[in-house]
């Protein structure tokens, strides 16, 4: 990394540090990394880890991530976050079987860093994979509200900070005798925080308001319902019941904490989520529309164009 890039990263880290102190909700206890070098054919199955977040930075080549019935194709440079630490598969293609990670020849480098090499005859790929364990109940609840997968493409304004912070983590971990857990944990804070901030932009409101809503005992369940089940009706009555509040009291409290009325938040959340799904999945426009709560593709297309200024068909990756 050149001096200019390092100075730019320092500036970004300073901003991120302000965010960390401002958004006092992330509290990490452990960080583990695997540097994988893979030649086709290959497939790795990673187990579910409670109270964790996992991520993969594809350094070279191509890959597919599968979580349940979701499938996302990665290109070199893409970064994907799995906020809930769900079990998943990382594959070179849908045709390749996935081998259990713990059955593969992992080479320990340090207490928190290991290498994996799978040597086939095909094309080369490389990835830096990480697992972060959380101890804060608030951070766990907030991450539970997020989707199973969050893709951070090279076009994201947060991408460079994430990429450079991960490169610094890798460099730090390679210094076996001198690596410090405090440095690695701090850099991991920045990686996760910036990834979450990229996703929070979909949530329409300011990041601080978003986190405040998840810390609010009356709104935390409401936010989880909106984010986890956008396909539901999500009427004001339904949301107010979830908060155990009257309709009027709920609307006023939601607007005070989140910064906008609940109906507006739901609408904008659905459309921002749909835009992300169109970029990262192979579902049809009609399937995406249904998955975010629209009864017809036509109504969804009109709302999408009204918000973004172009039709959903132009939003494919």
CSV table of C-alpha atoms in Angstrom, one decimal:
chain,number,residue,atom,x,y,z
A,1,UNK,CA,0.0,0.0,0.0
A,2,UNK,CA,1.4,3.4,-1.0
A,3,UNK,CA,1.8,6.4,1.2
A,4,UNK,CA,-1.1,8.2,-0.5
A,5,UNK,CA,-3.5,5.2,-0.1
A,6,UNK,CA,-2.4,4.8,3.5
A,7,UNK,CA,-3.1,8.5,4.3
A,8,UNK,CA,-6.6,8.2,2.7
A,9,UNK,CA,-7.3,5.1,4.7
A,10,UNK,CA,-6.2,6.9,7.9
A,11,UNK,CA,-8.7,9.6,7.1
A,12,UNK,CA,-11.5,7.0,6.6
A,13,UNK,CA,-10.5,5.2,9.7
A,14,UNK,CA,-10.7,8.4,11.7
A,15,UNK,CA,-14.2,9.0,10.4
A,16,UNK,CA,-15.1,5.4,11.1
A,17,UNK,CA,-13.7,5.7,14.6
A,18,UNK,CA,-16.0,8.7,15.2
A,19,UNK,CA,-18.9,6.5,14.0
A,20,UNK,CA,-17.9,3.7,16.3
A,21,UNK,CA,-17.9,6.0,19.3
A,22,UNK,CA,-21.2,7.5,18.2
A,23,UNK,CA,-23.0,4.2,17.4
A,24,UNK,CA,-21.9,2.5,20.6
A,25,UNK,CA,-23.6,-0.8,19.8
A,26,UNK,CA,-21.0,-3.1,18.3
A,27,UNK,CA,-19.0,-5.1,20.8
A,28,UNK,CA,-16.8,-7.8,19.4
A,29,UNK,CA,-15.0,-10.4,21.5
A,30,UNK,CA,-13.2,-12.6,18.9
A,31,UNK,CA,-12.1,-12.4,15.3
A,32,UNK,CA,-11.0,-15.4,13.1
A,33,UNK,CA,-9.7,-15.4,9.5
A,34,UNK,CA,-9.0,-17.9,6.8
A,35,UNK,CA,-7.0,-17.1,3.6
A,36,UNK,CA,-8.2,-19.5,1.0
A,37,UNK,CA,-6.5,-20.3,-2.3
A,38,UNK,CA,-8.7,-22.5,-4.5
A,39,UNK,CA,-8.4,-24.2,-7.9
A,40,UNK,CA,-11.5,-25.6,-9.5
A,41,UNK,CA,-13.4,-27.7,-8.8
A,42,UNK,CA,-14.0,-26.7,-5.2
A,43,UNK,CA,-16.8,-26.2,-2.6
A,44,UNK,CA,-16.7,-25.4,1.1
A,45,UNK,CA,-19.5,-25.8,3.6
A,46,UNK,CA,-19.3,-23.5,6.6
A,47,UNK,CA,-21.3,-24.3,9.8
A,48,UNK,CA,-23.6,-21.9,11.5
A,49,UNK,CA,-22.0,-20.0,14.4
A,50,UNK,CA,-24.3,-18.4,17.0
A,51,UNK,CA,-23.9,-14.7,17.8
A,52,UNK,CA,-21.5,-14.2,15.0
A,53,UNK,CA,-21.1,-12.4,11.6
A,54,UNK,CA,-19.2,-13.9,8.8
A,55,UNK,CA,-17.8,-12.3,5.6
A,56,UNK,CA,-15.9,-13.2,2.5
A,57,UNK,CA,-13.7,-10.9,0.4
A,58,UNK,CA,-13.2,-12.5,-3.0
A,59,UNK,CA,-9.6,-11.5,-3.9
A,60,UNK,CA,-9.5,-13.2,-7.3
A,61,UNK,CA,-11.7,-15.3,-9.6
A,62,UNK,CA,-15.4,-16.1,-9.2
A,63,UNK,CA,-17.5,-17.8,-6.6
A,64,UNK,CA,-21.1,-18.5,-5.5
A,65,UNK,CA,-22.4,-18.1,-2.0
A,66,UNK,CA,-25.5,-20.1,-1.1
A,67,UNK,CA,-27.5,-19.6,2.1
A,68,UNK,CA,-30.7,-21.6,2.2
A,69,UNK,CA,-32.5,-20.9,-1.1
A,70,UNK,CA,-30.5,-17.7,-1.7
A,71,UNK,CA,-27.7,-17.7,-4.2
A,72,UNK,CA,-25.4,-14.8,-4.9
A,73,UNK,CA,-22.6,-14.8,-7.6
A,74,UNK,CA,-19.4,-13.0,-6.6
A,75,UNK,CA,-16.8,-11.5,-8.9
A,76,UNK,CA,-13.2,-10.6,-8.0
A,77,UNK,CA,-13.2,-7.8,-5.5
A,78,UNK,CA,-16.8,-8.3,-4.2
A,79,UNK,CA,-17.3,-8.4,-0.4
A,80,UNK,CA,-20.2,-10.2,1.1
A,81,UNK,CA,-21.4,-10.1,4.7
A,82,UNK,CA,-23.5,-12.7,6.5
A,83,UNK,CA,-24.7,-10.8,9.5
A,84,UNK,CA,-26.4,-13.7,11.3
A,85,UNK,CA,-23.6,-16.2,11.0
A,86,UNK,CA,-25.8,-18.7,9.2
A,87,UNK,CA,-24.4,-21.9,7.8
A,88,UNK,CA,-23.6,-21.5,4.1
A,89,UNK,CA,-21.6,-22.8,1.1
A,90,UNK,CA,-18.9,-21.1,-0.9
A,91,UNK,CA,-18.6,-22.7,-4.3
A,92,UNK,CA,-16.9,-22.4,-7.6
A,93,UNK,CA,-20.2,-23.3,-9.4
A,94,UNK,CA,-23.6,-24.9,-8.6
A,95,UNK,CA,-22.3,-28.2,-9.9
A,96,UNK,CA,-19.6,-28.6,-7.3
A,97,UNK,CA,-20.3,-30.4,-4.0
A,98,UNK,CA,-19.4,-28.6,-0.8
A,99,UNK,CA,-17.0,-30.2,1.7
A,100,UNK,CA,-17.2,-29.5,5.4
A,101,UNK,CA,-14.7,-26.8,6.3
A,102,UNK,CA,-13.4,-28.7,9.3
A,103,UNK,CA,-12.6,-31.7,7.2
A,104,UNK,CA,-10.3,-29.7,4.9
A,105,UNK,CA,-6.5,-29.3,5.3
A,106,UNK,CA,-6.4,-26.0,7.3
A,107,UNK,CA,-2.9,-24.7,8.1
A,108,UNK,CA,-2.8,-22.7,11.3
A,109,UNK,CA,-0.7,-19.4,11.0
A,110,UNK,CA,-1.6,-17.9,14.4
A,111,UNK,CA,-4.4,-18.3,17.0
A,112,UNK,CA,-6.7,-16.3,14.8
A,113,UNK,CA,-5.5,-16.9,11.3
A,114,UNK,CA,-5.3,-20.0,9.1
A,115,UNK,CA,-4.7,-20.9,5.5
A,116,UNK,CA,-6.6,-23.2,3.2
A,117,UNK,CA,-5.4,-24.6,-0.2
A,118,UNK,CA,-7.5,-26.7,-2.5
A,119,UNK,CA,-5.5,-27.7,-5.6
A,120,UNK,CA,-7.6,-28.7,-8.6
A,121,UNK,CA,-6.9,-28.5,-12.3
A,122,UNK,CA,-9.2,-25.6,-13.0
A,123,UNK,CA,-9.3,-21.8,-12.7
A,124,UNK,CA,-7.8,-20.1,-9.6
A,125,UNK,CA,-9.8,-18.2,-7.0
A,126,UNK,CA,-8.7,-16.6,-3.7
A,127,UNK,CA,-10.7,-15.3,-0.8
A,128,UNK,CA,-10.2,-13.9,2.7
A,129,UNK,CA,-12.9,-15.2,5.0
A,130,UNK,CA,-13.7,-14.0,8.5
A,131,UNK,CA,-15.8,-14.7,11.5
A,132,UNK,CA,-16.5,-12.1,14.2
A,133,UNK,CA,-18.1,-13.1,17.5
A,134,UNK,CA,-20.3,-10.5,19.3
A,135,UNK,CA,-20.9,-10.1,23.1
A,136,UNK,CA,-23.4,-7.2,23.1
A,137,UNK,CA,-27.1,-8.1,23.2
A,138,UNK,CA,-28.0,-4.9,21.3
A,139,UNK,CA,-25.5,-5.7,18.5
A,140,UNK,CA,-26.9,-9.2,18.2
A,141,UNK,CA,-30.5,-8.0,18.0
A,142,UNK,CA,-29.6,-5.4,15.4
A,143,UNK,CA,-27.7,-7.9,13.3
A,144,UNK,CA,-30.6,-10.3,13.6
A,145,UNK,CA,-32.7,-7.6,11.9
A,146,UNK,CA,-30.5,-7.6,8.8
A,147,UNK,CA,-30.9,-10.0,5.9
A,148,UNK,CA,-29.0,-13.2,5.6
A,149,UNK,CA,-26.7,-11.8,2.9
A,150,UNK,CA,-25.4,-8.2,2.3
A,151,UNK,CA,-23.3,-7.7,-0.9
A,152,UNK,CA,-20.9,-4.8,-1.0
A,153,UNK,CA,-19.8,-4.4,-4.6
A,154,UNK,CA,-16.8,-2.4,-5.8
A,155,UNK,CA,-19.2,0.5,-6.7
A,156,UNK,CA,-20.1,1.1,-3.0
A,157,UNK,CA,-18.7,4.3,-1.4
A,158,UNK,CA,-17.7,2.1,1.6
A,159,UNK,CA,-15.9,-0.5,-0.4
A,160,UNK,CA,-12.4,0.9,-0.4
A,161,UNK,CA,-12.3,1.4,3.4
A,162,UNK,CA,-13.5,-2.2,3.9
A,163,UNK,CA,-11.0,-3.6,1.4
A,164,UNK,CA,-8.0,-1.7,2.8
A,165,UNK,CA,-8.9,-2.5,6.4
A,166,UNK,CA,-9.0,-6.2,5.5
A,167,UNK,CA,-5.7,-6.0,3.8
A,168,UNK,CA,-4.2,-4.4,6.9
A,169,UNK,CA,-5.8,-7.2,9.0
A,170,UNK,CA,-4.1,-9.8,6.8
A,171,UNK,CA,-0.7,-8.0,7.1
A,172,UNK,CA,-1.1,-7.7,10.8
A,173,UNK,CA,-1.9,-11.4,11.2
A,174,UNK,CA,1.1,-12.4,9.1
A,175,UNK,CA,3.3,-10.8,11.8
A,176,UNK,CA,2.9,-13.9,14.0
A,177,UNK,CA,5.2,-12.7,16.8
A,178,UNK,CA,4.0,-9.1,16.8
A,179,UNK,CA,0.4,-9.2,15.8
A,180,UNK,CA,-1.9,-7.7,18.4
A,181,UNK,CA,-5.4,-8.7,19.0
A,182,UNK,CA,-6.4,-5.1,19.8
A,183,UNK,CA,-5.3,-3.9,16.3
A,184,UNK,CA,-7.0,-6.8,14.6
A,185,UNK,CA,-10.2,-6.3,16.6
A,186,UNK,CA,-10.2,-2.5,15.9
A,187,UNK,CA,-9.8,-3.1,12.1
A,188,UNK,CA,-12.6,-5.7,12.3
A,189,UNK,CA,-14.8,-3.1,14.0
A,190,UNK,CA,-14.3,-0.9,10.9
A,191,UNK,CA,-15.0,-3.7,8.4
A,192,UNK,CA,-18.2,-4.7,10.0
A,193,UNK,CA,-19.3,-1.1,10.8
A,194,UNK,CA,-18.7,0.1,7.2
A,195,UNK,CA,-20.6,-3.0,5.8
A,196,UNK,CA,-23.5,-2.3,8.1
A,197,UNK,CA,-23.5,1.4,7.1
A,198,UNK,CA,-23.7,0.4,3.5
A,199,UNK,CA,-26.7,-1.7,4.3
A,200,UNK,CA,-28.3,0.9,6.6
A,201,UNK,CA,-28.4,3.3,3.6
A,202,UNK,CA,-31.3,1.1,2.4
A,203,UNK,CA,-33.1,1.7,5.6
A,204,UNK,CA,-33.7,5.3,4.5
A,205,UNK,CA,-33.1,6.9,7.8
A,206,UNK,CA,-29.9,8.2,9.4
A,207,UNK,CA,-27.6,5.5,10.8
A,208,UNK,CA,-27.9,6.8,14.4
A,209,UNK,CA,-31.7,6.8,14.2
A,210,UNK,CA,-31.6,3.3,12.8
A,211,UNK,CA,-29.5,2.0,15.7
A,212,UNK,CA,-31.6,4.0,18.2
A,213,UNK,CA,-34.8,2.3,16.9
A,214,UNK,CA,-33.2,-1.2,17.4
A,215,UNK,CA,-32.3,-0.2,21.0
A,216,UNK,CA,-35.8,1.1,21.7
A,217,UNK,CA,-37.7,-1.6,23.6
A,218,UNK,CA,-41.0,-0.7,21.8
A,219,UNK,CA,-39.6,-0.5,18.3
A,220,UNK,CA,-37.0,-3.2,18.2
A,221,UNK,CA,-39.5,-5.9,17.3
A,222,UNK,CA,-41.2,-3.6,14.8
A,223,UNK,CA,-37.9,-3.0,13.0
A,224,UNK,CA,-37.2,-6.7,12.9
A,225,UNK,CA,-40.7,-7.3,11.5
A,226,UNK,CA,-40.3,-4.7,8.7
A,227,UNK,CA,-36.8,-5.9,7.8
A,228,UNK,CA,-37.4,-9.6,8.0
A,229,UNK,CA,-40.9,-9.8,6.5
A,230,UNK,CA,-41.3,-7.1,3.9
A,231,UNK,CA,-43.7,-9.4,2.1
A,232,UNK,CA,-46.3,-9.1,4.9
A,233,UNK,CA,-49.0,-6.5,4.9
A,234,UNK,CA,-47.2,-4.4,7.5
A,235,UNK,CA,-50.2,-2.2,8.1
A,236,UNK,CA,-50.1,0.5,10.8
A,237,UNK,CA,-52.4,-1.7,12.9
A,238,UNK,CA,-50.1,-4.7,12.6
A,239,UNK,CA,-47.0,-2.6,13.5
A,240,UNK,CA,-48.7,-0.9,16.4
A,241,UNK,CA,-49.8,-4.3,17.8
A,242,UNK,CA,-46.2,-5.5,17.5
A,243,UNK,CA,-45.1,-2.5,19.6
A,244,UNK,CA,-48.0,-3.0,22.1
A,245,UNK,CA,-49.1,0.6,21.5
A,246,UNK,CA,-52.2,2.4,20.3
A,247,UNK,CA,-52.2,3.4,16.6
A,248,UNK,CA,-51.7,7.1,17.3
A,249,UNK,CA,-49.1,6.7,20.0
A,250,UNK,CA,-47.2,4.3,17.8
A,251,UNK,CA,-47.1,6.6,14.8
A,252,UNK,CA,-45.9,9.5,16.9
A,253,UNK,CA,-43.2,7.5,18.7
A,254,UNK,CA,-42.0,5.9,15.5
A,255,UNK,CA,-41.7,9.3,13.8
A,256,UNK,CA,-39.8,10.7,16.8
A,257,UNK,CA,-37.2,7.9,16.9
A,258,UNK,CA,-36.9,7.0,13.2
A,259,UNK,CA,-37.4,10.5,11.7
A,260,UNK,CA,-40.3,9.6,9.4
A,261,UNK,CA,-43.8,8.1,9.6
A,262,UNK,CA,-43.9,4.3,9.6
A,263,UNK,CA,-45.8,4.0,6.3
A,264,UNK,CA,-43.1,6.0,4.5
A,265,UNK,CA,-40.4,4.0,6.1
A,266,UNK,CA,-42.0,0.7,5.1
A,267,UNK,CA,-42.5,1.9,1.5
A,268,UNK,CA,-38.9,3.2,1.1
A,269,UNK,CA,-37.4,0.2,2.8
A,270,UNK,CA,-39.2,-2.2,0.4
A,271,UNK,CA,-38.1,-0.3,-2.7
A,272,UNK,CA,-34.5,0.0,-1.5
A,273,UNK,CA,-34.5,-3.7,-0.7
A,274,UNK,CA,-35.9,-4.5,-4.1
A,275,UNK,CA,-33.2,-2.5,-5.8
A,276,UNK,CA,-30.5,-4.5,-3.9
A,277,UNK,CA,-32.2,-7.8,-4.7
A,278,UNK,CA,-32.4,-7.0,-8.4
A,279,UNK,CA,-28.6,-6.4,-8.4
A,280,UNK,CA,-27.6,-9.4,-6.4
A,281,UNK,CA,-30.1,-12.2,-7.3
A,282,UNK,CA,-31.4,-13.9,-10.4
A,283,UNK,CA,-35.1,-13.7,-9.4
A,284,UNK,CA,-37.5,-12.2,-12.0
A,285,UNK,CA,-38.9,-8.7,-11.4
A,286,UNK,CA,-42.3,-10.3,-10.5
A,287,UNK,CA,-40.6,-12.5,-7.9
A,288,UNK,CA,-38.7,-9.6,-6.4
A,289,UNK,CA,-41.9,-7.5,-6.3
A,290,UNK,CA,-43.8,-10.3,-4.5
A,291,UNK,CA,-40.9,-10.8,-2.0
A,292,UNK,CA,-41.1,-7.1,-0.9
A,293,UNK,CA,-44.9,-7.0,-0.5
A,294,UNK,CA,-46.3,-5.8,-3.9
A,295,UNK,CA,-49.3,-7.6,-5.2
A,296,UNK,CA,-48.5,-7.0,-8.8
A,297,UNK,CA,-45.4,-6.4,-11.0
A,298,UNK,CA,-47.1,-3.3,-12.6
A,299,UNK,CA,-47.7,-1.6,-9.2
A,300,UNK,CA,-44.1,-2.4,-8.2
A,301,UNK,CA,-42.6,-1.1,-11.4
A,302,UNK,CA,-44.6,2.2,-11.1
A,303,UNK,CA,-43.4,2.7,-7.5
A,304,UNK,CA,-39.9,1.8,-8.4
A,305,UNK,CA,-39.7,4.2,-11.3
A,306,UNK,CA,-41.3,7.0,-9.2
A,307,UNK,CA,-38.6,6.6,-6.6
A,308,UNK,CA,-35.5,6.0,-8.6
A,309,UNK,CA,-36.3,7.5,-12.0
A,310,UNK,CA,-35.8,4.4,-14.1
A,311,UNK,CA,-37.6,1.0,-14.4
A,312,UNK,CA,-36.6,-2.1,-12.5
A,313,UNK,CA,-35.3,-3.8,-15.7
A,314,UNK,CA,-32.5,-1.2,-15.8
A,315,UNK,CA,-31.3,-2.1,-12.3
A,316,UNK,CA,-29.9,-5.5,-13.1
A,317,UNK,CA,-26.2,-6.0,-12.2
